[in-house]
Amino acid sequence: MLDVSVDGVPVPPSADRPLRVAVVGAGPAGIYAAEALTRQDAVPVAVDLVDRLPSPFGLVRYGIAPDHPKMRAIRDTLHRTLDDPLVRFVGNVEIGADITLDELRRHVDAVIYTYGAALDRHLGIEGEDLPGSLAATEFVAWYTGHPDADRARVEAALTGARSVVVVGVGNVALDVARVLARTADELETTDMPQHVLDALAATPVEEITVLGRRGPAQATFTTQELKELGELEAATVLVDPAALVVDAETEANADRNVTRNLAVLRGWADHTPEPGRTRLTLRFCARPVRILGEDRVSGVEIERTAVDADGRAVGTGELEVLAADLVVRSVGYRGTPLPGLPVDERSGTVSHEAGRVLRDGSHSRGEYAAGWIKRGPSGVVGTNKHDARETVASLLADVAEGRLCTGGPVGDLVQELQDRGAEPVLLDDWRAIDAAEVALGATRGRARTTLHEREALLAAVRAAAARTR
Ligand code: NAP
């Protein structure tokens, strides 16, 4: 437990002894939390922005698809917070391995958990673990160059894949389908690692079926992302016009996104397959019941569904088999516990009230949460700004009301980590990685190429340090 007083007297934060906050997870939620802390004058603060990886930006780097450079450019805006002198980026630090949560808490007055929701959800059907069946999280980690990606597993699944089934109709499913449908030329200028570009170019995809267990009016993808499928250089989007017949009540009550999605989908209803082009079929009211295959995926058994009055998918008992060499399930993410921090098993989120972490139903002093680990995997990057502000407002209210004061002197986190033999990556080190990626990209006329191995990231740091010695 934190010491909130010196000799029993509460000590408010001051310029000499600011409120020290560790933000765990340097993705958008963590960076927006750091921004909210530094953009207020009421409480002097010093923020350590801790990340397991040597690089900041979380899903902006390892989630947003590399063929969306404009969206990825938000990192330039986020970088302004990293550059703030009140914020210290401390990467390559794993809570539970390099330092325990209790030890971390002894170095700060408060912790904000913003480490996201990294695990995939399962379908819970037979055949799900066959070679050739991947989670979208695995595929996305691979194509964005995440150091923990299982390259051999993903590339084995892609080898020879002509027919692909993507399960789910959210934006991640569309990212997966679009990346698979793109030509080598379309991906050439992205920051994907070269081995990813080579493997995608060698994958002979002819047919991609994106499977929604409910109707088009219940799909969670957004219109801009949907429209992009229609702009692919070498793929034709196919959709059965009969699937786009929506009952009058649903149509009348549809929100703007759904109305626009339906209009886009109806614009494709007269498409027919074109020789030489990838067929990208959006198939609604069908759910996977079994993934077929002996040594690897050979197909997916699906059941037609209907949407009931409560908007749920109910099986009709009508079965069909889709041939498939590769299945990618894109059915949502879930958060995992941090050693020392429980998360709710079902929701995959931390229990909280307005961002204040609850342990055994009570506010746990000095612990807060923001982003996906707080609210679950929903919304766009900007959603985290509002979310982080709510959490920081709770934290600042706790300071104002004397529930969270600065304690006595605390040791320096980075010094402590270095004394333990850990290798924390600080802002200048990250700049060295950044420069190495830009230099690598330039060798092939690209703006950047992502370094995908942890050792390569750390080697860039060490080389820069050796140059300045
Ligand atoms: P999502 O939008 O929640 O989509 C999950 C999909 O999986 C839904 O279609 C869901 O269908 C389906 N599903 C869940 N369980 C299933 C099951 N057992 N069988 C069949 N289908 C199942 O989540 P996401 O696509 O992972 O995206 C996460 C968040 O990131 C979203 O907020 C998304 O908008 C955001 N994101 C944004 C962008 C962008 O802006 N470009 C890109 C990527 C991600 P039901 O609706 O029937 O449950």
Short mmCIF file of C-alpha atoms and ligand atoms in Angstrom, two decimals:
data_model
loop_
_atom_site.label_atom_id
_atom_site.label_comp_id
_atom_site.label_asym_id
_atom_site.label_seq_id
_atom_site.Cartn_x
_atom_site.Cartn_y
_atom_site.Cartn_z
CA MET A 1 0.00 0.00 0.00
CA LEU A 2 1.25 3.50 -0.76
CA ASP A 3 2.41 5.77 2.01
CA VAL A 4 0.26 8.89 1.59
CA SER A 5 1.76 10.98 4.35
CA VAL A 6 4.99 11.96 5.98
CA ASP A 7 4.86 11.52 9.74
CA GLY A 8 1.13 11.18 9.53
CA VAL A 9 0.69 14.54 7.75
CA PRO A 10 -0.68 14.35 4.19
CA VAL A 11 1.68 15.98 1.70
CA PRO A 12 0.11 17.57 -1.36
CA PRO A 13 2.17 17.32 -4.56
CA SER A 14 4.54 20.23 -5.19
CA ALA A 15 6.97 21.32 -7.90
CA ASP A 16 9.79 19.80 -5.81
CA ARG A 17 7.93 16.60 -5.20
CA PRO A 18 5.40 16.19 -8.00
CA LEU A 19 2.80 13.46 -8.06
CA ARG A 20 4.60 10.51 -9.65
CA VAL A 21 2.38 8.45 -11.93
CA ALA A 22 3.29 5.27 -13.81
CA VAL A 23 1.16 4.67 -16.89
CA VAL A 24 1.42 0.98 -17.84
CA GLY A 25 1.05 0.67 -21.63
CA ALA A 26 2.29 3.29 -24.11
CA GLY A 27 -0.49 2.85 -26.67
CA PRO A 28 -3.06 5.54 -27.45
CA ALA A 29 -4.89 5.18 -24.11
CA GLY A 30 -1.65 5.50 -22.13
CA ILE A 31 -0.39 8.42 -24.19
CA TYR A 32 -3.75 10.22 -23.89
CA ALA A 33 -3.67 9.60 -20.11
CA ALA A 34 -0.17 11.11 -19.96
CA GLU A 35 -1.40 14.03 -22.06
CA ALA A 36 -4.36 14.65 -19.74
CA LEU A 37 -2.03 14.59 -16.72
CA THR A 38 0.46 17.04 -18.21
CA ARG A 39 -2.13 19.42 -19.68
CA GLN A 40 -3.50 20.55 -16.32
CA ASP A 41 -2.09 23.05 -13.86
CA ALA A 42 -3.76 21.97 -10.62
CA VAL A 43 -1.31 19.22 -9.68
CA PRO A 44 2.41 19.08 -10.50
CA VAL A 45 3.07 15.68 -12.08
CA ALA A 46 5.87 13.48 -13.41
CA VAL A 47 4.78 10.59 -15.62
CA ASP A 48 6.62 7.36 -16.39
CA LEU A 49 5.07 5.81 -19.50
CA VAL A 50 6.02 2.16 -19.21
CA ASP A 51 5.71 -0.40 -22.01
CA ARG A 52 6.60 -4.06 -22.40
CA LEU A 53 7.92 -3.36 -25.91
CA PRO A 54 10.92 -1.23 -26.86
CA SER A 55 8.61 0.94 -28.98
CA PRO A 56 5.68 3.18 -28.04
CA PHE A 57 2.25 3.52 -29.77
CA GLY A 58 0.64 0.13 -29.05
CA LEU A 59 -2.10 -0.57 -31.57
CA VAL A 60 -1.23 2.50 -33.64
CA ARG A 61 1.96 0.63 -34.52
CA TYR A 62 0.79 -2.97 -34.13
CA GLY A 63 -2.92 -2.76 -34.94
CA ILE A 64 -3.79 -0.10 -37.53
CA ALA A 65 -3.16 -1.76 -40.87
CA PRO A 66 0.05 -0.65 -42.63
CA ASP A 67 -1.95 0.12 -45.80
CA HIS A 68 -3.68 2.89 -43.78
CA PRO A 69 -0.75 5.33 -43.58
CA LYS A 70 -2.97 8.35 -42.91
CA MET A 71 -4.42 6.65 -39.81
CA ARG A 72 -0.98 5.54 -38.69
CA ALA A 73 0.20 9.16 -38.99
CA ILE A 74 -1.57 9.86 -35.70
CA ARG A 75 1.67 8.73 -34.12
CA ASP A 76 3.11 12.15 -35.01
CA THR A 77 0.45 13.79 -32.84
CA LEU A 78 0.94 11.23 -30.05
CA HIS A 79 4.70 11.84 -30.18
CA ARG A 80 4.20 15.37 -28.89
CA THR A 81 3.25 13.89 -25.54
CA LEU A 82 6.32 11.63 -25.55
CA ASP A 83 8.41 14.76 -26.15
CA ASP A 84 6.88 16.53 -23.12
CA PRO A 85 9.58 16.97 -20.44
CA LEU A 86 7.07 15.88 -17.77
CA VAL A 87 6.74 12.50 -19.50
CA ARG A 88 9.41 9.80 -19.56
CA PHE A 89 9.03 6.85 -21.95
CA VAL A 90 10.33 3.67 -20.29
CA GLY A 91 10.04 0.83 -22.81
CA ASN A 92 11.19 -2.81 -22.79
CA VAL A 93 9.94 -3.31 -19.22
CA GLU A 94 7.74 -6.26 -18.40
CA ILE A 95 5.70 -6.04 -15.23
CA GLY A 96 6.06 -9.36 -13.44
CA ALA A 97 9.43 -10.13 -15.06
CA ASP A 98 11.62 -7.02 -14.79
CA ILE A 99 9.74 -5.60 -11.81
CA THR A 100 6.68 -6.71 -9.89
CA LEU A 101 3.59 -4.57 -9.72
CA ASP A 102 4.12 -4.03 -5.97
CA GLU A 103 7.68 -2.91 -6.59
CA LEU A 104 6.55 -0.57 -9.36
CA ARG A 105 3.93 0.91 -7.04
CA ARG A 106 6.59 1.65 -4.45
CA HIS A 107 8.25 3.96 -7.00
CA VAL A 108 5.17 6.04 -7.74
CA ASP A 109 2.10 7.54 -6.09
CA ALA A 110 -0.38 6.18 -8.62
CA VAL A 111 -0.56 3.70 -11.50
CA ILE A 112 -2.84 3.93 -14.54
CA TYR A 113 -3.26 0.62 -16.37
CA THR A 114 -3.60 1.17 -20.12
CA TYR A 115 -2.14 -2.05 -21.45
CA GLY A 116 -5.08 -2.90 -23.68
CA ALA A 117 -6.58 -6.23 -24.67
CA ALA A 118 -4.00 -8.31 -26.47
CA LEU A 119 -5.58 -11.77 -26.61
CA ASP A 120 -7.99 -13.14 -29.18
CA ARG A 121 -11.42 -14.57 -28.47
CA HIS A 122 -12.13 -18.14 -29.54
CA LEU A 123 -15.08 -19.55 -31.46
CA GLY A 124 -15.23 -22.66 -29.30
CA ILE A 125 -15.82 -24.98 -32.28
CA GLU A 126 -14.20 -28.20 -33.47
CA GLY A 127 -11.13 -27.78 -35.67
CA GLU A 128 -10.32 -24.31 -34.41
CA ASP A 129 -6.74 -25.31 -33.55
CA LEU A 130 -5.93 -27.01 -36.86
CA PRO A 131 -2.92 -25.69 -38.79
CA GLY A 132 -4.33 -23.11 -41.22
CA SER A 133 -6.69 -21.68 -38.60
CA LEU A 134 -5.45 -18.38 -37.21
CA ALA A 135 -6.69 -15.67 -34.90
CA ALA A 136 -6.79 -12.21 -36.45
CA THR A 137 -4.53 -11.09 -33.58
CA GLU A 138 -1.84 -13.52 -34.85
CA PHE A 139 -2.17 -12.39 -38.46
CA VAL A 140 -2.22 -8.68 -37.57
CA ALA A 141 0.79 -9.07 -35.23
CA TRP A 142 2.66 -10.74 -38.08
CA TYR A 143 1.88 -8.21 -40.81
CA THR A 144 2.61 -5.22 -38.56
CA GLY A 145 5.98 -6.68 -37.49
CA HIS A 146 5.19 -7.27 -33.79
CA PRO A 147 8.23 -8.82 -32.08
CA ASP A 148 6.10 -11.56 -30.50
CA ALA A 149 4.43 -12.65 -33.77
CA ASP A 150 4.73 -16.36 -34.55
CA ARG A 151 6.16 -15.97 -38.02
CA ALA A 152 6.54 -19.68 -38.78
CA ARG A 153 2.94 -20.46 -37.81
CA VAL A 154 1.41 -17.62 -39.83
CA GLU A 155 3.55 -18.23 -42.90
CA ALA A 156 2.79 -21.98 -42.80
CA ALA A 157 -0.93 -21.12 -42.73
CA LEU A 158 -0.56 -18.77 -45.72
CA THR A 159 1.44 -21.21 -47.84
CA GLY A 160 -0.68 -22.27 -50.81
CA ALA A 161 -3.84 -20.62 -49.43
CA ARG A 162 -6.27 -20.03 -52.32
CA SER A 163 -9.58 -19.92 -50.44
CA VAL A 164 -9.86 -17.96 -47.21
CA VAL A 165 -12.73 -17.63 -44.74
CA VAL A 166 -12.62 -14.66 -42.37
CA VAL A 167 -15.05 -15.04 -39.47
CA GLY A 168 -16.57 -11.79 -38.14
CA VAL A 169 -17.74 -8.55 -39.71
CA GLY A 170 -15.96 -5.90 -37.64
CA ASN A 171 -13.25 -3.52 -38.84
CA VAL A 172 -10.48 -5.98 -37.96
CA ALA A 173 -12.09 -8.61 -40.23
CA LEU A 174 -12.10 -6.05 -43.06
CA ASP A 175 -8.43 -5.22 -42.39
CA VAL A 176 -7.58 -8.93 -42.66
CA ALA A 177 -9.60 -9.42 -45.85
CA ARG A 178 -8.23 -6.26 -47.46
CA VAL A 179 -4.58 -7.03 -46.67
CA LEU A 180 -5.03 -10.54 -48.13
CA ALA A 181 -6.73 -9.15 -51.25
CA ARG A 182 -4.16 -6.45 -51.98
CA THR A 183 -1.62 -6.87 -54.76
CA ALA A 184 2.11 -6.72 -54.09
CA ASP A 185 2.14 -3.30 -55.79
CA GLU A 186 -0.52 -1.95 -53.46
CA LEU A 187 1.50 -2.99 -50.40
CA GLU A 188 4.93 -2.07 -51.78
CA THR A 189 5.09 1.37 -50.13
CA THR A 190 3.90 0.27 -46.66
CA ASP A 191 6.15 -0.16 -43.63
CA MET A 192 5.51 -3.93 -43.48
CA PRO A 193 8.68 -5.98 -42.95
CA GLN A 194 10.10 -7.37 -46.19
CA HIS A 195 9.40 -11.02 -45.26
CA VAL A 196 5.70 -10.08 -44.81
CA LEU A 197 5.55 -8.43 -48.23
CA ASP A 198 7.26 -11.46 -49.78
CA ALA A 199 4.96 -13.99 -48.09
CA LEU A 200 1.80 -12.06 -49.02
CA ALA A 201 2.99 -11.72 -52.62
CA ALA A 202 3.53 -15.50 -52.75
CA THR A 203 0.09 -16.36 -51.31
CA PRO A 204 -2.16 -17.36 -54.22
CA VAL A 205 -5.44 -16.07 -52.75
CA GLU A 206 -8.33 -16.34 -55.24
CA GLU A 207 -11.33 -16.22 -52.97
CA ILE A 208 -12.06 -14.58 -49.60
CA THR A 209 -15.37 -15.03 -47.79
CA VAL A 210 -16.11 -12.72 -44.89
CA LEU A 211 -18.70 -14.33 -42.66
CA GLY A 212 -21.22 -12.44 -40.51
CA ARG A 213 -23.33 -14.48 -38.11
CA ARG A 214 -26.02 -11.78 -38.22
CA GLY A 215 -27.37 -9.57 -41.00
CA PRO A 216 -25.82 -6.55 -42.74
CA ALA A 217 -27.74 -4.20 -40.43
CA GLN A 218 -25.94 -5.73 -37.41
CA ALA A 219 -22.41 -5.67 -38.86
CA THR A 220 -19.99 -3.58 -36.76
CA PHE A 221 -17.69 -2.42 -39.57
CA THR A 222 -17.75 1.27 -40.42
CA THR A 223 -18.67 2.70 -43.82
CA GLN A 224 -15.31 4.17 -44.73
CA GLU A 225 -13.59 0.82 -44.11
CA LEU A 226 -16.33 -1.03 -46.01
CA LYS A 227 -16.12 1.30 -49.03
CA GLU A 228 -12.40 0.67 -49.33
CA LEU A 229 -13.05 -2.95 -50.29
CA GLY A 230 -14.68 -1.65 -53.46
CA GLU A 231 -11.52 0.28 -54.35
CA LEU A 232 -9.11 -2.66 -54.37
CA GLU A 233 -7.01 -2.95 -57.51
CA ALA A 234 -7.54 -6.67 -58.17
CA ALA A 235 -10.56 -7.81 -56.14
CA THR A 236 -14.28 -7.76 -56.88
CA VAL A 237 -16.66 -7.50 -53.94
CA LEU A 238 -19.61 -9.85 -54.19
CA VAL A 239 -22.74 -9.80 -52.08
CA ASP A 240 -26.00 -11.68 -52.49
CA PRO A 241 -28.80 -9.11 -53.09
CA ALA A 242 -31.23 -11.35 -51.17
CA ALA A 243 -29.08 -10.92 -48.03
CA LEU A 244 -29.56 -7.15 -48.23
CA VAL A 245 -33.31 -7.27 -47.83
CA VAL A 246 -33.84 -5.76 -44.39
CA ASP A 247 -37.22 -5.53 -42.67
CA ALA A 248 -38.87 -2.11 -42.70
CA GLU A 249 -38.56 -1.54 -38.94
CA THR A 250 -34.82 -2.29 -38.84
CA GLU A 251 -34.28 -0.07 -41.89
CA ALA A 252 -36.28 2.81 -40.33
CA ASN A 253 -34.42 2.56 -37.01
CA ALA A 254 -30.98 2.12 -38.52
CA ASP A 255 -28.27 4.56 -37.40
CA ARG A 256 -26.24 6.57 -39.91
CA ASN A 257 -23.47 3.99 -40.10
CA VAL A 258 -25.88 1.15 -40.86
CA THR A 259 -27.84 3.20 -43.43
CA ARG A 260 -24.61 4.07 -45.22
CA ASN A 261 -23.30 0.50 -45.00
CA LEU A 262 -26.50 -0.79 -46.59
CA ALA A 263 -26.22 1.76 -49.40
CA VAL A 264 -22.61 0.72 -50.10
CA LEU A 265 -23.48 -2.99 -50.00
CA ARG A 266 -26.46 -2.49 -52.34
CA GLY A 267 -24.16 -0.73 -54.77
CA TRP A 268 -22.29 -4.04 -55.09
CA ALA A 269 -25.34 -6.29 -55.40
CA ASP A 270 -25.08 -6.55 -59.20
CA HIS A 271 -21.39 -7.51 -59.18
CA THR A 272 -20.42 -10.79 -60.77
CA PRO A 273 -17.07 -12.61 -60.53
CA GLU A 274 -14.48 -11.36 -63.01
CA PRO A 275 -11.76 -13.64 -64.40
CA GLY A 276 -8.32 -12.96 -62.95
CA ARG A 277 -9.66 -10.97 -60.00
CA THR A 278 -9.93 -12.13 -56.38
CA ARG A 279 -13.52 -12.81 -55.32
CA LEU A 280 -14.20 -11.06 -52.01
CA THR A 281 -17.62 -12.23 -50.84
CA LEU A 282 -19.48 -10.68 -47.90
CA ARG A 283 -21.73 -13.39 -46.59
CA PHE A 284 -24.32 -12.63 -43.90
CA CYS A 285 -26.52 -14.76 -41.62
CA ALA A 286 -24.10 -17.68 -41.52
CA ARG A 287 -22.04 -18.92 -38.60
CA PRO A 288 -19.19 -21.42 -38.50
CA VAL A 289 -20.06 -24.64 -36.67
CA ARG A 290 -16.95 -26.72 -37.45
CA ILE A 291 -13.59 -26.22 -39.11
CA LEU A 292 -12.87 -29.23 -41.29
CA GLY A 293 -9.58 -30.92 -42.12
CA GLU A 294 -7.20 -33.70 -41.13
CA ASP A 295 -3.67 -32.27 -40.97
CA ARG A 296 -4.71 -28.74 -41.89
CA VAL A 297 -7.83 -26.74 -42.67
CA SER A 298 -9.77 -27.90 -45.73
CA GLY A 299 -13.11 -26.19 -45.18
CA VAL A 300 -15.63 -24.63 -42.83
CA GLU A 301 -19.05 -26.04 -42.10
CA ILE A 302 -21.46 -23.16 -41.71
CA GLU A 303 -25.05 -22.96 -40.56
CA ARG A 304 -27.46 -20.43 -41.94
CA THR A 305 -28.93 -18.22 -39.26
CA ALA A 306 -31.82 -15.81 -38.83
CA VAL A 307 -31.82 -12.70 -36.66
CA ASP A 308 -34.46 -12.88 -33.91
CA ALA A 309 -36.51 -10.00 -32.48
CA ASP A 310 -33.76 -9.28 -29.93
CA GLY A 311 -31.16 -9.02 -32.67
CA ARG A 312 -29.55 -12.38 -31.85
CA ALA A 313 -28.38 -14.95 -34.41
CA VAL A 314 -30.38 -18.19 -34.22
CA GLY A 315 -29.46 -21.31 -36.16
CA THR A 316 -31.81 -22.59 -38.86
CA GLY A 317 -30.24 -26.10 -38.96
CA GLU A 318 -29.39 -25.56 -42.64
CA LEU A 319 -25.75 -26.56 -43.13
CA GLU A 320 -23.30 -25.95 -45.95
CA VAL A 321 -19.58 -26.49 -46.44
CA LEU A 322 -17.27 -23.76 -47.73
CA ALA A 323 -13.92 -24.95 -49.06
CA ALA A 324 -11.07 -23.14 -47.30
CA ASP A 325 -7.29 -23.48 -46.92
CA LEU A 326 -7.08 -20.69 -44.38
CA VAL A 327 -9.51 -19.55 -41.70
CA VAL A 328 -8.96 -16.32 -39.78
CA ARG A 329 -11.27 -15.71 -36.85
CA SER A 330 -11.77 -12.03 -36.15
CA VAL A 331 -14.29 -12.16 -33.33
CA GLY A 332 -12.88 -9.65 -30.87
CA TYR A 333 -10.07 -9.16 -28.39
CA ARG A 334 -9.91 -9.70 -24.65
CA GLY A 335 -7.75 -8.27 -21.88
CA THR A 336 -5.52 -10.43 -19.69
CA PRO A 337 -4.49 -10.04 -16.06
CA LEU A 338 -1.20 -8.37 -15.24
CA PRO A 339 0.64 -10.35 -12.54
CA GLY A 340 -0.85 -8.77 -9.41
CA LEU A 341 -3.89 -7.25 -11.16
CA PRO A 342 -6.99 -9.39 -11.66
CA VAL A 343 -9.29 -8.90 -14.66
CA ASP A 344 -12.84 -10.11 -14.97
CA GLU A 345 -12.74 -13.50 -16.71
CA ARG A 346 -15.82 -12.92 -18.87
CA SER A 347 -15.40 -9.32 -19.95
CA GLY A 348 -11.59 -9.35 -20.03
CA THR A 349 -11.57 -5.92 -18.34
CA VAL A 350 -10.49 -4.50 -14.98
CA SER A 351 -13.32 -3.69 -12.54
CA HIS A 352 -13.51 0.06 -12.11
CA GLU A 353 -15.69 3.07 -11.37
CA ALA A 354 -14.99 6.06 -13.61
CA GLY A 355 -11.47 4.65 -14.06
CA ARG A 356 -10.80 3.97 -10.33
CA VAL A 357 -9.78 0.32 -10.03
CA LEU A 358 -11.94 -1.77 -7.73
CA ARG A 359 -10.45 -4.61 -5.71
CA ASP A 360 -12.98 -6.71 -3.80
CA GLY A 361 -15.60 -4.11 -4.69
CA SER A 362 -13.74 -1.14 -3.15
CA HIS A 363 -11.65 1.58 -4.75
CA SER A 364 -8.03 0.60 -4.57
CA ARG A 365 -6.07 3.70 -3.63
CA GLY A 366 -3.63 4.82 -6.32
CA GLU A 367 -4.83 2.42 -9.03
CA TYR A 368 -6.65 3.53 -12.17
CA ALA A 369 -7.41 2.13 -15.64
CA ALA A 370 -8.10 3.55 -19.11
CA GLY A 371 -8.54 2.27 -22.66
CA TRP A 372 -9.49 -1.27 -23.71
CA ILE A 373 -8.50 -2.84 -20.36
CA LYS A 374 -11.08 -0.49 -18.80
CA ARG A 375 -13.95 -0.51 -21.27
CA GLY A 376 -13.28 -3.49 -23.57
CA PRO A 377 -12.14 -3.57 -27.21
CA SER A 378 -14.33 -0.93 -28.83
CA GLY A 379 -14.09 2.44 -30.53
CA VAL A 380 -11.46 4.14 -32.64
CA VAL A 381 -8.11 5.61 -31.51
CA GLY A 382 -9.75 8.93 -30.60
CA THR A 383 -12.26 7.21 -28.29
CA ASN A 384 -9.37 6.68 -25.88
CA LYS A 385 -8.87 10.40 -25.45
CA HIS A 386 -12.23 10.95 -23.79
CA ASP A 387 -11.85 7.69 -21.86
CA ALA A 388 -8.39 8.63 -20.51
CA ARG A 389 -9.63 12.09 -19.55
CA GLU A 390 -12.37 10.54 -17.42
CA THR A 391 -9.80 8.41 -15.58
CA VAL A 392 -7.40 11.31 -15.07
CA ALA A 393 -10.30 13.46 -13.80
CA SER A 394 -10.98 10.77 -11.16
CA LEU A 395 -7.30 10.71 -10.21
CA LEU A 396 -7.09 14.50 -9.91
CA ALA A 397 -10.32 14.60 -7.87
CA ASP A 398 -8.74 12.06 -5.52
CA VAL A 399 -5.72 14.35 -5.13
CA ALA A 400 -7.96 17.39 -4.55
CA GLU A 401 -9.91 15.53 -1.89
CA GLY A 402 -6.80 14.26 -0.10
CA ARG A 403 -7.35 10.62 -1.07
CA LEU A 404 -4.13 10.55 -3.03
CA CYS A 405 -1.16 12.54 -1.81
CA THR A 406 2.54 12.25 -2.46
CA GLY A 407 4.30 10.11 0.07
CA GLY A 408 7.90 10.32 1.17
CA PRO A 409 10.80 10.17 -1.26
CA VAL A 410 10.58 7.44 -3.87
CA GLY A 411 13.45 5.82 -5.75
CA ASP A 412 13.95 6.45 -9.45
CA LEU A 413 12.27 3.75 -11.54
CA VAL A 414 14.79 3.78 -14.37
CA GLN A 415 17.73 3.59 -11.98
CA GLU A 416 16.07 0.71 -10.17
CA LEU A 417 15.50 -1.15 -13.45
CA GLN A 418 19.09 -0.60 -14.56
CA ASP A 419 20.39 -1.78 -11.16
CA ARG A 420 18.43 -4.98 -11.71
CA GLY A 421 20.12 -5.57 -15.06
CA ALA A 422 17.02 -4.69 -17.10
CA GLU A 423 17.48 -2.64 -20.28
CA PRO A 424 14.87 0.12 -20.21
CA VAL A 425 14.46 1.88 -23.55
CA LEU A 426 14.12 5.66 -23.08
CA LEU A 427 13.01 8.35 -25.50
CA ASP A 428 16.41 8.86 -27.15
CA ASP A 429 16.72 5.09 -27.53
CA TRP A 430 13.34 4.99 -29.23
CA ARG A 431 14.53 7.79 -31.52
CA ALA A 432 17.45 5.54 -32.49
CA ILE A 433 15.00 2.75 -33.38
CA ASP A 434 12.88 5.20 -35.32
CA ALA A 435 15.93 6.40 -37.29
CA ALA A 436 17.02 2.81 -37.98
CA GLU A 437 13.56 1.96 -39.39
CA VAL A 438 13.57 5.06 -41.59
CA ALA A 439 17.07 4.16 -42.83
CA LEU A 440 16.01 0.57 -43.54
CA GLY A 441 12.97 1.77 -45.46
CA ALA A 442 15.11 4.15 -47.53
CA THR A 443 17.16 1.22 -48.87
CA ARG A 444 14.02 0.23 -50.84
CA GLY A 445 12.62 3.71 -51.46
CA ARG A 446 10.07 3.50 -48.63
CA ALA A 447 9.39 5.99 -45.86
CA ARG A 448 10.03 3.28 -43.23
CA THR A 449 10.31 -0.48 -42.72
CA THR A 450 9.35 -1.89 -39.33
CA LEU A 451 12.07 -3.79 -37.47
CA HIS A 452 10.24 -6.91 -36.40
CA GLU A 453 12.65 -8.64 -34.04
CA ARG A 454 13.12 -7.50 -30.46
CA GLU A 455 16.86 -8.08 -30.85
CA ALA A 456 16.97 -5.86 -33.95
CA LEU A 457 15.13 -3.11 -32.06
CA LEU A 458 17.56 -3.35 -29.14
CA ALA A 459 20.55 -3.58 -31.49
CA ALA A 460 19.53 -0.19 -32.96
CA VAL A 461 19.50 1.24 -29.42
CA ARG A 462 22.89 -0.25 -28.54
CA ALA A 463 24.48 0.90 -31.82
CA ALA A 464 23.30 4.47 -31.22
CA ALA A 465 24.58 4.38 -27.62
CA ALA A 466 27.98 3.08 -28.82
CA ARG A 467 28.20 5.94 -31.35
CA THR A 468 27.66 8.59 -28.67
CA ARG A 469 30.18 7.11 -26.22
P1 NAP B 1 -15.96 -5.96 -33.38
O1 NAP B 1 -16.33 -4.75 -34.14
O2 NAP B 1 -16.56 -6.18 -32.04
O3 NAP B 1 -16.28 -7.22 -34.33
C1 NAP B 1 -16.31 -8.53 -33.87
C2 NAP B 1 -17.07 -9.37 -34.87
O4 NAP B 1 -16.99 -10.73 -34.45
C3 NAP B 1 -18.56 -9.04 -34.93
O5 NAP B 1 -18.98 -9.14 -36.27
C4 NAP B 1 -19.19 -10.18 -34.11
O6 NAP B 1 -20.51 -10.48 -34.47
C5 NAP B 1 -18.30 -11.31 -34.50
N1 NAP B 1 -18.37 -12.44 -33.58
C6 NAP B 1 -18.15 -12.44 -32.24
N2 NAP B 1 -18.26 -13.69 -31.75
C7 NAP B 1 -18.56 -14.48 -32.81
C8 NAP B 1 -18.81 -15.88 -32.95
N3 NAP B 1 -18.73 -16.70 -31.90
N4 NAP B 1 -19.09 -16.37 -34.17
C9 NAP B 1 -19.15 -15.55 -35.25
N5 NAP B 1 -18.93 -14.22 -35.19
C10 NAP B 1 -18.64 -13.69 -33.97
O7 NAP B 1 -14.38 -6.05 -33.10
P2 NAP B 1 -13.08 -5.90 -34.01
O8 NAP B 1 -13.37 -6.01 -35.45
O9 NAP B 1 -12.13 -6.85 -33.37
O10 NAP B 1 -12.62 -4.42 -33.71
C11 NAP B 1 -12.29 -3.97 -32.38
C12 NAP B 1 -12.40 -2.44 -32.33
O11 NAP B 1 -11.34 -1.86 -33.07
C13 NAP B 1 -13.70 -1.94 -32.93
O12 NAP B 1 -14.16 -0.86 -32.19
C14 NAP B 1 -13.26 -1.50 -34.31
O13 NAP B 1 -14.10 -0.54 -34.91
C15 NAP B 1 -11.89 -0.96 -34.02
N6 NAP B 1 -11.09 -0.93 -35.27
C16 NAP B 1 -11.19 0.16 -36.05
C17 NAP B 1 -10.52 0.19 -37.25
C18 NAP B 1 -10.65 1.40 -38.13
O14 NAP B 1 -11.17 2.40 -37.70
N7 NAP B 1 -10.20 1.32 -39.35
C19 NAP B 1 -9.76 -0.90 -37.67
C20 NAP B 1 -9.68 -2.02 -36.86
C21 NAP B 1 -10.36 -2.03 -35.64
P3 NAP B 1 -21.74 -10.02 -33.53
O15 NAP B 1 -21.89 -8.55 -33.74
O16 NAP B 1 -22.84 -10.84 -34.02
O17 NAP B 1 -21.31 -10.35 -32.10
#
